[in-house]
CSV table of C-alpha atoms and ligand atoms in Angstrom, one decimal:
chain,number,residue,atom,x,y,z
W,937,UNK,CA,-5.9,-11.0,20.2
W,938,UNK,CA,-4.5,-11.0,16.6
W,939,UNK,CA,-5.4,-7.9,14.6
W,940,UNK,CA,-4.5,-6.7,11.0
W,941,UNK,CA,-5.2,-3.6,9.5
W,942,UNK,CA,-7.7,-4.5,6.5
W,943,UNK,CA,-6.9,-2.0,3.4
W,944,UNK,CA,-9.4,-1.2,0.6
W,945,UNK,CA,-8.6,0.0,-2.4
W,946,UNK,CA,-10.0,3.0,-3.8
W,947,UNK,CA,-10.1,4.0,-7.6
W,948,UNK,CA,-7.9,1.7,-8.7
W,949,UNK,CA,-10.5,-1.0,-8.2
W,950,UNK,CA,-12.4,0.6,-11.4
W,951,UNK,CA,-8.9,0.0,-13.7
W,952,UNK,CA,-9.3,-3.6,-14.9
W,953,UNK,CA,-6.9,-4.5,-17.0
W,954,UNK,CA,-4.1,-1.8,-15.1
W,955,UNK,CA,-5.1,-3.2,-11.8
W,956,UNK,CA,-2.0,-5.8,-10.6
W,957,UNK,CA,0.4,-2.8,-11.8
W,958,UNK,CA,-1.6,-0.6,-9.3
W,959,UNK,CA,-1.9,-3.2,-6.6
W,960,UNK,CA,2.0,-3.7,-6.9
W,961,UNK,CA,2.1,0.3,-7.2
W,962,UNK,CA,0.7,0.7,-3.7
W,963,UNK,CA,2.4,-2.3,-2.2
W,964,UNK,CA,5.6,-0.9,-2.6
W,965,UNK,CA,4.6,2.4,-1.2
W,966,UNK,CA,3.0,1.5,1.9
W,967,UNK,CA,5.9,-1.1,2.4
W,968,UNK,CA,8.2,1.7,1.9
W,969,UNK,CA,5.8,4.2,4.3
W,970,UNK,CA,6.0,1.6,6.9
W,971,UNK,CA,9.5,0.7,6.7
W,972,UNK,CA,10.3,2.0,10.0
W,973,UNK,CA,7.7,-0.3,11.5
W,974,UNK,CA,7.6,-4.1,12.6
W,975,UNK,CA,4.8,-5.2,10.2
W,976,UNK,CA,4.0,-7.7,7.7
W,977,UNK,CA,2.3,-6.9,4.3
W,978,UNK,CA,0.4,-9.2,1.9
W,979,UNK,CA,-1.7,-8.4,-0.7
W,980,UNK,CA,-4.7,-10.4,-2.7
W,981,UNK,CA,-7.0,-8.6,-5.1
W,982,UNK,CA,-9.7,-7.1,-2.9
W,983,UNK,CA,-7.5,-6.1,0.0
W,984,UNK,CA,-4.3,-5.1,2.0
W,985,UNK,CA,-3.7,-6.9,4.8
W,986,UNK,CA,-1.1,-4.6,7.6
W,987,UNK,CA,0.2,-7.4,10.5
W,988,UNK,CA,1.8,-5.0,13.2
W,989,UNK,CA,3.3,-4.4,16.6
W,990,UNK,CA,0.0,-3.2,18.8
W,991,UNK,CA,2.0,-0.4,20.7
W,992,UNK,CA,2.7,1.1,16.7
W,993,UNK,CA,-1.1,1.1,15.8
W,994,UNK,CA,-1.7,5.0,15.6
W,995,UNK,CA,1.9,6.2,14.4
W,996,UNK,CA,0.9,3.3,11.5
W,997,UNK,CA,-2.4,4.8,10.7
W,998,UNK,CA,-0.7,8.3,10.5
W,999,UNK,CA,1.3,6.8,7.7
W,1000,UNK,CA,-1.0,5.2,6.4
W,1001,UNK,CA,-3.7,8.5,6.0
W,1002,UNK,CA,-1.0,9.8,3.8
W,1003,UNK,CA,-0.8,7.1,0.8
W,1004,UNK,CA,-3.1,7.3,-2.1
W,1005,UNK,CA,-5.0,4.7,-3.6
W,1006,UNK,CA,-6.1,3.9,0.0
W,1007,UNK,CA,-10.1,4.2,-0.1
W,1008,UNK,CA,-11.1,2.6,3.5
W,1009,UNK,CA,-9.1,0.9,5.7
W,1010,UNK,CA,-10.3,-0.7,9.2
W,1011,UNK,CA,-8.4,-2.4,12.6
W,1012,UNK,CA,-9.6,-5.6,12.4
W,1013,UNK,CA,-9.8,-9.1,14.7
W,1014,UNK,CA,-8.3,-12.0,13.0
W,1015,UNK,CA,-10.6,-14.9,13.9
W,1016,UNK,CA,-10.6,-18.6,12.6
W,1017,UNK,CA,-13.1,-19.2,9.7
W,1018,UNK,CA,-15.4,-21.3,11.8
W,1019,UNK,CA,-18.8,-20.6,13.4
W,1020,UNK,CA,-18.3,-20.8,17.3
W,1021,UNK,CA,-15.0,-18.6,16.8
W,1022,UNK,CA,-16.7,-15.9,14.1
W,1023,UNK,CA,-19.6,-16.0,17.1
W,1024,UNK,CA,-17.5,-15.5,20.1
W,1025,UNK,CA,-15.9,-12.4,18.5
W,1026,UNK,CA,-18.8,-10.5,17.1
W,1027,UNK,CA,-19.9,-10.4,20.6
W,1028,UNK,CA,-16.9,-9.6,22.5
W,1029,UNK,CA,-16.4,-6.6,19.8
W,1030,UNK,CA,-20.4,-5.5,20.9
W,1031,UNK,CA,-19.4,-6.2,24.3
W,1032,UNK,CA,-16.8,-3.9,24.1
W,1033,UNK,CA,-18.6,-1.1,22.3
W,1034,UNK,CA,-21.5,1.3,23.7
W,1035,UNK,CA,-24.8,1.4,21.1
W,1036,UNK,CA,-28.5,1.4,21.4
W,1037,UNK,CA,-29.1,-0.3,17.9
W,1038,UNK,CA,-26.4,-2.4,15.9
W,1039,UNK,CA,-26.3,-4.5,12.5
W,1040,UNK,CA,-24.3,-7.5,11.7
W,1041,UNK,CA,-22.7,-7.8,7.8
W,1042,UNK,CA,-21.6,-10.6,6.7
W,1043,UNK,CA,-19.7,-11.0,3.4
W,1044,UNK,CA,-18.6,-14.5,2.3
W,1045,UNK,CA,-16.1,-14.6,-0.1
W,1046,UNK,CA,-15.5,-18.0,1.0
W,1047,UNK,CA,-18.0,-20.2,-0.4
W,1048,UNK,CA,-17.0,-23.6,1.1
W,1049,UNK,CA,-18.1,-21.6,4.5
W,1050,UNK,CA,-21.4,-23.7,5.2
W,1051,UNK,CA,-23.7,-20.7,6.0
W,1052,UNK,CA,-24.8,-18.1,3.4
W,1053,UNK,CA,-24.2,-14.1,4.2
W,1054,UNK,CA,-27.7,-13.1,4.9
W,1055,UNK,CA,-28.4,-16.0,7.7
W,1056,UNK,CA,-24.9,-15.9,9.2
W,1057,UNK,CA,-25.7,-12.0,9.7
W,1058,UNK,CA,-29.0,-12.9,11.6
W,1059,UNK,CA,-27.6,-15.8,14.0
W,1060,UNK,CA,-24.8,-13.3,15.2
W,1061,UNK,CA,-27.6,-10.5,15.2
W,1062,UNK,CA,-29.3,-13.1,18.0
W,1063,UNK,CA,-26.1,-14.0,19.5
W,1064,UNK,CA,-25.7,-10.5,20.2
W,1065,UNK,CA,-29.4,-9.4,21.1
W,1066,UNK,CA,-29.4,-12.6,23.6
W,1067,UNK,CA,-26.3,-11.5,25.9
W,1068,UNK,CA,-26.7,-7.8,25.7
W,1069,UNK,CA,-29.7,-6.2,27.3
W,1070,UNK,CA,-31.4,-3.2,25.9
W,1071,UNK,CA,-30.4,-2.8,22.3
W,1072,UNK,CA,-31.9,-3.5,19.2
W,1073,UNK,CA,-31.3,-4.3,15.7
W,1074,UNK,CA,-31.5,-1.2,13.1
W,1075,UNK,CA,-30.9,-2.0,9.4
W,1076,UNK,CA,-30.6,0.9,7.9
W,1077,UNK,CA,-28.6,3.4,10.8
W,1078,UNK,CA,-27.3,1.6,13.0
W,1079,UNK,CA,-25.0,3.2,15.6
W,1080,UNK,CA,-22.9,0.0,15.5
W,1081,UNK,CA,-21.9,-1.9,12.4
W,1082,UNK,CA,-20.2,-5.0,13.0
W,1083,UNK,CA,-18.7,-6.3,9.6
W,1084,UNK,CA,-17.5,-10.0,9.4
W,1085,UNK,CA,-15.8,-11.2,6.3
W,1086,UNK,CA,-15.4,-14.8,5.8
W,1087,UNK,CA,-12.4,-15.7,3.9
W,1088,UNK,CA,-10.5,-18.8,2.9
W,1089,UNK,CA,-7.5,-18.1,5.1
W,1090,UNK,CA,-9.3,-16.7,8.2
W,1091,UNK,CA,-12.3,-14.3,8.7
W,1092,UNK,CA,-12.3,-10.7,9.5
W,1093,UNK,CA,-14.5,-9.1,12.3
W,1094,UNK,CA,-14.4,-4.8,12.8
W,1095,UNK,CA,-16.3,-2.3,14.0
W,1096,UNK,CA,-14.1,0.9,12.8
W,1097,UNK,CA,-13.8,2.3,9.5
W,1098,UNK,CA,-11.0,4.7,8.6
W,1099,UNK,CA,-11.5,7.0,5.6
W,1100,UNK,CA,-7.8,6.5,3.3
W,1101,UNK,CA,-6.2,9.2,1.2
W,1102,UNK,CA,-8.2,8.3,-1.9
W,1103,UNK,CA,-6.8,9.1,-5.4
W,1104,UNK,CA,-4.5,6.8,-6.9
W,1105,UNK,CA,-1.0,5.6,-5.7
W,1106,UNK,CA,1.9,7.8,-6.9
W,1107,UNK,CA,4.2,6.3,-9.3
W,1108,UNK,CA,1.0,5.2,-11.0
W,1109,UNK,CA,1.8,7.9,-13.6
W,1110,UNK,CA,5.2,9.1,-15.2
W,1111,UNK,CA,7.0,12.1,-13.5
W,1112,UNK,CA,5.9,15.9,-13.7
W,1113,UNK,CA,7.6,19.0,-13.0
W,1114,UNK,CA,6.1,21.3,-10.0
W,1115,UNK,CA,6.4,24.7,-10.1
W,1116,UNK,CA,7.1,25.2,-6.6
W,1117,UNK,CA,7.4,28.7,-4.9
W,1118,UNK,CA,6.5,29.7,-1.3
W,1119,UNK,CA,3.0,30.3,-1.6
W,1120,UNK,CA,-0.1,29.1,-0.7
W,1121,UNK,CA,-1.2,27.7,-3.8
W,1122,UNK,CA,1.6,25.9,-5.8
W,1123,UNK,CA,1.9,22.8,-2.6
W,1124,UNK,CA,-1.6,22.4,-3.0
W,1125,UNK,CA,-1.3,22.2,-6.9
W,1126,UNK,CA,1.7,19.7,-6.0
W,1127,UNK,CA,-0.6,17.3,-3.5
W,1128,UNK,CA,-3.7,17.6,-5.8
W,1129,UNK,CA,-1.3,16.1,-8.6
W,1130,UNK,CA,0.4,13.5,-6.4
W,1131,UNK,CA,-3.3,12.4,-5.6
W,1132,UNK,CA,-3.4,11.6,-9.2
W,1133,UNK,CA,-0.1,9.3,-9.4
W,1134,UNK,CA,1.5,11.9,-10.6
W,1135,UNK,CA,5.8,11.3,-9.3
W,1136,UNK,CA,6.8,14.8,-8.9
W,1137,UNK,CA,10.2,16.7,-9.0
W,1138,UNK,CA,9.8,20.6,-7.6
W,1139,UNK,CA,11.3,23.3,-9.0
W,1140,UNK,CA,12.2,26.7,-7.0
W,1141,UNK,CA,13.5,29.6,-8.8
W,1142,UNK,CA,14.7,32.4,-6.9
W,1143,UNK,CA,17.1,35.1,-7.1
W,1144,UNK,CA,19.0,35.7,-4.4
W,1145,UNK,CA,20.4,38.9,-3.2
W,1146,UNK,CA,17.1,40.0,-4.3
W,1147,UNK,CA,15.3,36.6,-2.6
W,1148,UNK,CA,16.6,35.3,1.1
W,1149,UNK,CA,17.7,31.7,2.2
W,1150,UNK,CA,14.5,32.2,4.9
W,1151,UNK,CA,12.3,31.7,1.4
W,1152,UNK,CA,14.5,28.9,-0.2
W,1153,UNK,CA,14.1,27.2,3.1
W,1154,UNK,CA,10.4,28.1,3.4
W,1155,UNK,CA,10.4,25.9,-0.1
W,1156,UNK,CA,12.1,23.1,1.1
W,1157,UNK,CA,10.1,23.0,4.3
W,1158,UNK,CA,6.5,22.9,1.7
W,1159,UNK,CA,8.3,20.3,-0.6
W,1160,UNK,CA,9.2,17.9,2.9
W,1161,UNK,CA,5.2,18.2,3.8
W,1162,UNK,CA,4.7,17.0,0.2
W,1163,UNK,CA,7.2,14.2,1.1
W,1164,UNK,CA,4.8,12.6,3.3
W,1165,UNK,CA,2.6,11.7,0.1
W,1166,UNK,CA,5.5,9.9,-0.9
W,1167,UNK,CA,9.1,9.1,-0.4
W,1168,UNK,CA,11.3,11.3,-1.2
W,1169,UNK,CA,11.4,14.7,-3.7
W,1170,UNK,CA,13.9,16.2,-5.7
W,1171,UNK,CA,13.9,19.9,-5.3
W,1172,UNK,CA,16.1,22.1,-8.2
W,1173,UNK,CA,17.0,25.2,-7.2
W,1174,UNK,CA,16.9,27.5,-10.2
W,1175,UNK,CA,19.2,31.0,-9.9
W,1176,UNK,CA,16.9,33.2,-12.1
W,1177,UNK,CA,18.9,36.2,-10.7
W,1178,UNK,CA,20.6,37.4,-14.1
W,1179,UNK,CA,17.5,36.5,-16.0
W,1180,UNK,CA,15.2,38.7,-13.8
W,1181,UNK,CA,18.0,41.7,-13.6
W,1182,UNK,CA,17.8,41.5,-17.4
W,1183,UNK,CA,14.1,41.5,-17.5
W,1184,UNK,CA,14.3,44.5,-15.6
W,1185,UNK,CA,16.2,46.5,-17.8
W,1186,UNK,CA,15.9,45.5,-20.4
W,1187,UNK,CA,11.9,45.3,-21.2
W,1188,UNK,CA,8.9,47.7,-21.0
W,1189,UNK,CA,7.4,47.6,-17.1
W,1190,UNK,CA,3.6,46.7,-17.7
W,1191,UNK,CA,5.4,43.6,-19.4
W,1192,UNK,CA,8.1,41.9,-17.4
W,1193,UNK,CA,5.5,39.8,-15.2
W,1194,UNK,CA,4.5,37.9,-18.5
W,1195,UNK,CA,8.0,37.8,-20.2
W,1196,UNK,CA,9.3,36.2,-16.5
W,1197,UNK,CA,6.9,33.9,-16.7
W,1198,UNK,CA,7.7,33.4,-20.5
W,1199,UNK,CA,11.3,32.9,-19.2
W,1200,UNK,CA,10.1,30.7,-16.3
W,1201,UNK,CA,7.9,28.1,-18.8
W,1202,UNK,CA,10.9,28.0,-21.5
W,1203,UNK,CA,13.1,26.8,-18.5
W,1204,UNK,CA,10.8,24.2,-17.3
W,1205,UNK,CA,9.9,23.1,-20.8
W,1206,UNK,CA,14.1,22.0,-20.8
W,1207,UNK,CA,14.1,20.9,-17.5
W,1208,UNK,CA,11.5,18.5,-18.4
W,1209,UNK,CA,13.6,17.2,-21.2
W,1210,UNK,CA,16.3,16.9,-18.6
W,1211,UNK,CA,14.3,15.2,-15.9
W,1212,UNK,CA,11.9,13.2,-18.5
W,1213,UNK,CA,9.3,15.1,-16.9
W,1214,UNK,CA,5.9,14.8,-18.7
W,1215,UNK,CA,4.1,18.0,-17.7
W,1216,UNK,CA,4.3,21.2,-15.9
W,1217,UNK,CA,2.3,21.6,-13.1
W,1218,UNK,CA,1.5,24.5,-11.3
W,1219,UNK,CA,-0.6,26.8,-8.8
W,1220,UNK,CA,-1.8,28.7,-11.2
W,1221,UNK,CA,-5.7,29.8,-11.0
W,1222,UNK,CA,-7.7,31.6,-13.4
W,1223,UNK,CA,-7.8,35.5,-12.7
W,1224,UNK,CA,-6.1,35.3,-9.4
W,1225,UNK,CA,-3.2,38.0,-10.6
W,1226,UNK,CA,-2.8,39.5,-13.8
W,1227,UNK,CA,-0.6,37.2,-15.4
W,1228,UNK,CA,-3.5,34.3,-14.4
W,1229,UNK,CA,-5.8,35.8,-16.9
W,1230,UNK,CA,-6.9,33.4,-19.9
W,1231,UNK,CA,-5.6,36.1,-22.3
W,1232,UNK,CA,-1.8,35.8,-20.3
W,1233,UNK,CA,-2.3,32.3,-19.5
W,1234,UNK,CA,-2.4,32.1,-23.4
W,1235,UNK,CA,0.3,33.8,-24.4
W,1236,UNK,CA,3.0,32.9,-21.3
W,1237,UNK,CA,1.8,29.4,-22.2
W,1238,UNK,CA,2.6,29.9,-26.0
W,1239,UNK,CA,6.5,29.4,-25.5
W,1240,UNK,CA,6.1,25.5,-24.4
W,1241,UNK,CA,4.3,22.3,-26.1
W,1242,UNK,CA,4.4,20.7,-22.6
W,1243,UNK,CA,1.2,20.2,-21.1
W,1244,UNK,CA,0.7,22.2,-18.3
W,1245,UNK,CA,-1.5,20.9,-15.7
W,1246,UNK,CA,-3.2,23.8,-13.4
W,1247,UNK,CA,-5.0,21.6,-10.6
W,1248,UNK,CA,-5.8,24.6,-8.9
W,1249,UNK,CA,-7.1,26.4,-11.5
W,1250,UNK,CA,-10.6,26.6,-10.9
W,1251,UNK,CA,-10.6,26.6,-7.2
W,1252,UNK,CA,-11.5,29.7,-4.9
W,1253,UNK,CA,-8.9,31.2,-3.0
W,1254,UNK,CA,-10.8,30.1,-0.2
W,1255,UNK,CA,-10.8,26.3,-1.2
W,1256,UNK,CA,-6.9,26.6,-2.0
W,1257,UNK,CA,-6.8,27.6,2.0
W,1258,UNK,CA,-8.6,24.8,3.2
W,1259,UNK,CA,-6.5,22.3,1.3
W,1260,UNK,CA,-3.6,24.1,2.5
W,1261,UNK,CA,-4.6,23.5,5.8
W,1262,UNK,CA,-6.0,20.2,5.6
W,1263,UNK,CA,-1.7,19.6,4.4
W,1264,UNK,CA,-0.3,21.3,7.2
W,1265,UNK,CA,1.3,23.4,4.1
W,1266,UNK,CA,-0.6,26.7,5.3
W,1267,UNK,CA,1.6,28.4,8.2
W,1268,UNK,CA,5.0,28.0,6.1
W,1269,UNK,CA,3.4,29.5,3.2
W,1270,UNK,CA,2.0,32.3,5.2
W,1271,UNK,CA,6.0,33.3,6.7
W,1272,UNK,CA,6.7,37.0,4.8
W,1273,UNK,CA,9.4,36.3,2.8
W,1274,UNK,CA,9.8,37.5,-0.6
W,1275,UNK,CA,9.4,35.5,-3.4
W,1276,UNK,CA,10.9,36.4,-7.0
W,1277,UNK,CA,7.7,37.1,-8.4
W,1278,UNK,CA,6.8,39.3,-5.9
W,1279,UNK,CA,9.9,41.2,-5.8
W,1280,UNK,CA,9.9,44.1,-9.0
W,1281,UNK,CA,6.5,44.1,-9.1
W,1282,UNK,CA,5.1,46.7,-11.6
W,1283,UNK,CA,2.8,49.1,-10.4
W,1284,UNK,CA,0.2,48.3,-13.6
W,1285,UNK,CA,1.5,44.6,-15.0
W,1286,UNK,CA,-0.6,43.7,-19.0
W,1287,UNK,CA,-3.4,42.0,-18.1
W,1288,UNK,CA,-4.2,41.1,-21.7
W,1289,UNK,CA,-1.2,41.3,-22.8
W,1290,UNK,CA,-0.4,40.7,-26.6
W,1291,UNK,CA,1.9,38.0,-27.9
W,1292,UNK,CA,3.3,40.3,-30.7
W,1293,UNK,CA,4.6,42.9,-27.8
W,1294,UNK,CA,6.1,40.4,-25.4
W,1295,UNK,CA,8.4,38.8,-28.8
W,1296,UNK,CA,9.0,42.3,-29.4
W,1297,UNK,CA,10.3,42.8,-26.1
W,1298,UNK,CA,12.2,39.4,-26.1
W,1299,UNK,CA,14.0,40.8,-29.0
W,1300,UNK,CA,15.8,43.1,-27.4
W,1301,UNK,CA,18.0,41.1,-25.6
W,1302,UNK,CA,19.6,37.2,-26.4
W,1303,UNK,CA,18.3,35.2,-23.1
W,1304,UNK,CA,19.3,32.2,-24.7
W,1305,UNK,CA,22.7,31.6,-22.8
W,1306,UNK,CA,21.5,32.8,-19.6
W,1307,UNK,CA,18.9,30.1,-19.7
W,1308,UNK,CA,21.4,27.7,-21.3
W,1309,UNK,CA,23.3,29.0,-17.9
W,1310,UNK,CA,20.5,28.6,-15.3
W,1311,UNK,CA,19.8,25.1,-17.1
W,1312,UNK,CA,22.9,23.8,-16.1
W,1313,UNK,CA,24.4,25.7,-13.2
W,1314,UNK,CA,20.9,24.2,-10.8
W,1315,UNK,CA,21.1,23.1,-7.1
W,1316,UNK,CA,19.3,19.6,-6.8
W,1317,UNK,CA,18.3,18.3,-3.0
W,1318,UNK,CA,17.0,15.1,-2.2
W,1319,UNK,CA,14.5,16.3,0.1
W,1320,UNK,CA,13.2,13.8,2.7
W,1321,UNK,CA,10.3,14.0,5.5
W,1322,UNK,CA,12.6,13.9,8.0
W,1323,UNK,CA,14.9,17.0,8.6
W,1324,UNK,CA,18.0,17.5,7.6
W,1325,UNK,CA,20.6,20.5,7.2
W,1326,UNK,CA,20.5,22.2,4.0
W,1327,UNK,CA,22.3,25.6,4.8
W,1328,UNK,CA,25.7,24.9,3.7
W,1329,UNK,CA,24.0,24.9,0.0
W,1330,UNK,CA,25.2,27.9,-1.7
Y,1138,LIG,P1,0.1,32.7,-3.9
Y,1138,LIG,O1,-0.3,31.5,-3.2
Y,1138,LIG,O2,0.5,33.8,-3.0
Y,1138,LIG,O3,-0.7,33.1,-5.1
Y,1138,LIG,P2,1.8,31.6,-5.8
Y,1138,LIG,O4,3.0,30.8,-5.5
Y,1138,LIG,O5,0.6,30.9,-6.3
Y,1138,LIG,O6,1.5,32.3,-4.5
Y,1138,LIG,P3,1.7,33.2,-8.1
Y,1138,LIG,O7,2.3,34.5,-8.4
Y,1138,LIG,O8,0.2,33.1,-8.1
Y,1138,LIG,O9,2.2,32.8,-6.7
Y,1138,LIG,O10,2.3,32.2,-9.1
Y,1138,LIG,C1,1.6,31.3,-9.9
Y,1138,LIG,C2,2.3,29.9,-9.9
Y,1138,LIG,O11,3.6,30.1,-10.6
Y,1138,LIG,C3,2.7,29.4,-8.6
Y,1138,LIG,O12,1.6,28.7,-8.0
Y,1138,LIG,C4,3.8,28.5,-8.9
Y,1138,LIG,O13,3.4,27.3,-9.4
Y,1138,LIG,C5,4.6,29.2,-10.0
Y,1138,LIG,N1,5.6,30.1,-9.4
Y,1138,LIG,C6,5.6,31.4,-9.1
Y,1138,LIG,N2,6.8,31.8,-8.6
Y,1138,LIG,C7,7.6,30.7,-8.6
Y,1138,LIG,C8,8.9,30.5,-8.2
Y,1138,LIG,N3,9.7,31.4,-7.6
Y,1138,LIG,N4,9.4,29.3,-8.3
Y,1138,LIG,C9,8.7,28.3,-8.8
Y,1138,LIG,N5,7.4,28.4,-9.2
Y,1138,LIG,C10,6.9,29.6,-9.1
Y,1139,LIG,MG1,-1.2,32.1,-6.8
């Protein structure tokens, strides 16, 4: 029998007059998602529709559960828009199915079809209730839902109903800038924004001696899971070794957490000119650490005008780990190595720290070239789902 996987769009539906630019938006990702598959794609204004090789059906639907903008999707029996046919397969899909109490649905976007919604739904009800003994007809929670939509080119019968990524389909927005280290909370920030549309480039700063290659690799290992949201990421390697070291020695200890981060923020803030990135985004969440306070978010945010977007900002711990989870991003954030915000960690860092102190501190050393250095000296990797060999970057 002919099947097609049947894909409804989710928020995207709502955006009238953006909506072709989202359909087209989407298209091109799940074509590019599937590329490795024998299918067929075509596209109206209500739905998806996936042709495809039987034997690829649940390495598709994996794909697929990854691609935003994808509210429902469901496996569906291509049948010829005519009564006897639509009839025949209802009841071979209830024959194959085991329920006490079913409902048919009918939806008729076909209008030349001669039978309206509403009766067609109760002559397959009897068609159904006459060859199968025992059941009975439950409008309101039924254990089997048969949907049949009648459409021009052919009509639709399914049982199943998938649950799709939701969100919106990335590229739908401009490109952001990720924040990316190797804990648990910036990949979540990343996949909360990509749910948005949001194309993102990651950004990694470490500083190695004082950082290993087992954490740079733990951060391109959480930027491929984030590739399976979309294609491919670019990953920058940042070498904030001298900037740190100079931190170090060169400021007072209760403040070199928010100066870092000062540090941190002014890079990004160039890197999005250099990228034509839009926004920072990052794992940051209110009170978490001391420089997560409002008063340090306020002043480590004072050194850029680029918006910084926090998705994670008012989540729980707790919620950050179930999404982390939920991402498969959880277990290679969880690996012990040091990151360079946790190395030099003072024993008491500002928690409302003051933004006259941290410019005073600033003063007494020009960071300009070192970040003019940092800037342009960057590894980029084209990171990609599937693996490849990174370790003769050095
Ligand atoms: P955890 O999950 O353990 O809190 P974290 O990565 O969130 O780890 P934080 O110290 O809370 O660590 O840092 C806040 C945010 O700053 C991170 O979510 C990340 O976006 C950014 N950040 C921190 N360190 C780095 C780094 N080395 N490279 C890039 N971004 C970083
Ligand atoms: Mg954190």
């Amino acid at each position: 029998m002919n099947k097609v996987i049947l894909i409804k769009y989710g928020e995207l539906s709502t955006k009238k007059g953006n909506r072709n630019f989202f359909i087209n938006t989407l298209y091109r990702n799940i074509q590019s998602k599937l590329s490795k598959f024998d299918v067929r794609i075509r596209k109206d204004r209500a739905h998806m529709y996936i042709e495809f090789v039987d034997s690829d059906l649940e390495n598709i639907k994996k794909n697929i559960d990854k691609v935003f903008g994808i509210h429902k999707y469901h496996v569906a029996n291509i049948v010829e828009t005519d009564y006897e046919s639509i009839a025949a397969n209802v009841l071979e899909v209830a024959k194959n199915s085991t329920f006490k109490t079913f409902k048919v649905e009918t939806k008729r976007s076909d209008k030349n079809f001669p039978i309206p919604s509403l009766e067609m739904s109760q002559k397959l009800g009897g068609v159904v209730l006459r060859n199968i003994p025992n059941i009975k007809v439950d409008v309101h929670n039924p254990e089997l839902l048969i949907q049949v939509e009648i459409r021009e080119e052919n009509t639709y019968v399914y049982c199943d109903s998938y649950m799709g990524a939701g969100g919106y389909p990335v590229g739908t927005q401009p490109t952001a800038l990720l924040m990316l280290s190797g804990g648990i909370d910036s990949p979540v920030a990343g996949y909360l924004a990509m749910k948005r549309g949001i194309q993102l480039e990651c950004v990694y700063f470490e500083a190695i001696p004082h950082t290993s290659l087992e954490a740079r690799n733990k951060v391109i290992e959480l930027t491929r899971k984030l590739c399976g949201y979309t294609n491919s990421i670019n990953l920058h390697i940042v070498n904030f070794t001298k900037i740190q070291e100079s931190i170090y020695k060169n400021c007072r200890g209760d403040y070199c957490i928010t100066i870092m981060r000062r540090m941190m923020y002014r890079i990004m803030e160039r890197l999005c000119t250099k990228y034509k990135g839009l926004a920072i985004v990052n794992g940051e969440s209110v009170g978490q650490v001391a420089s997560q306070t409002l008063n340090s978010m306020s002043v480590i945010n004072s050194v850029t005008n680029v918006p910084v977007i926090r998705p994670v900002a008012c989540y729980d711990k707790l919620e950050i780990m179930d999404i982390a989870r939920k991402i498969d991003t959880y277990d290679i954030s969880i690996l012990p190595y040091e990151d360079c915000c946790t190395i030099f960690v003072p024993k008491h860092p500002v928690i409302n720290p003051k933004i006259e102190i941290a410019e005073e501190e600033e003063e007494k050393f020009d960071y300009n070239d070192l970040i003019d250095e940092a800037v342009e000296n960057l590894n980029t990797i084209k990171v990609q789902e599937i693996v490849e060999d990174y370790n003769d970057l050095l």
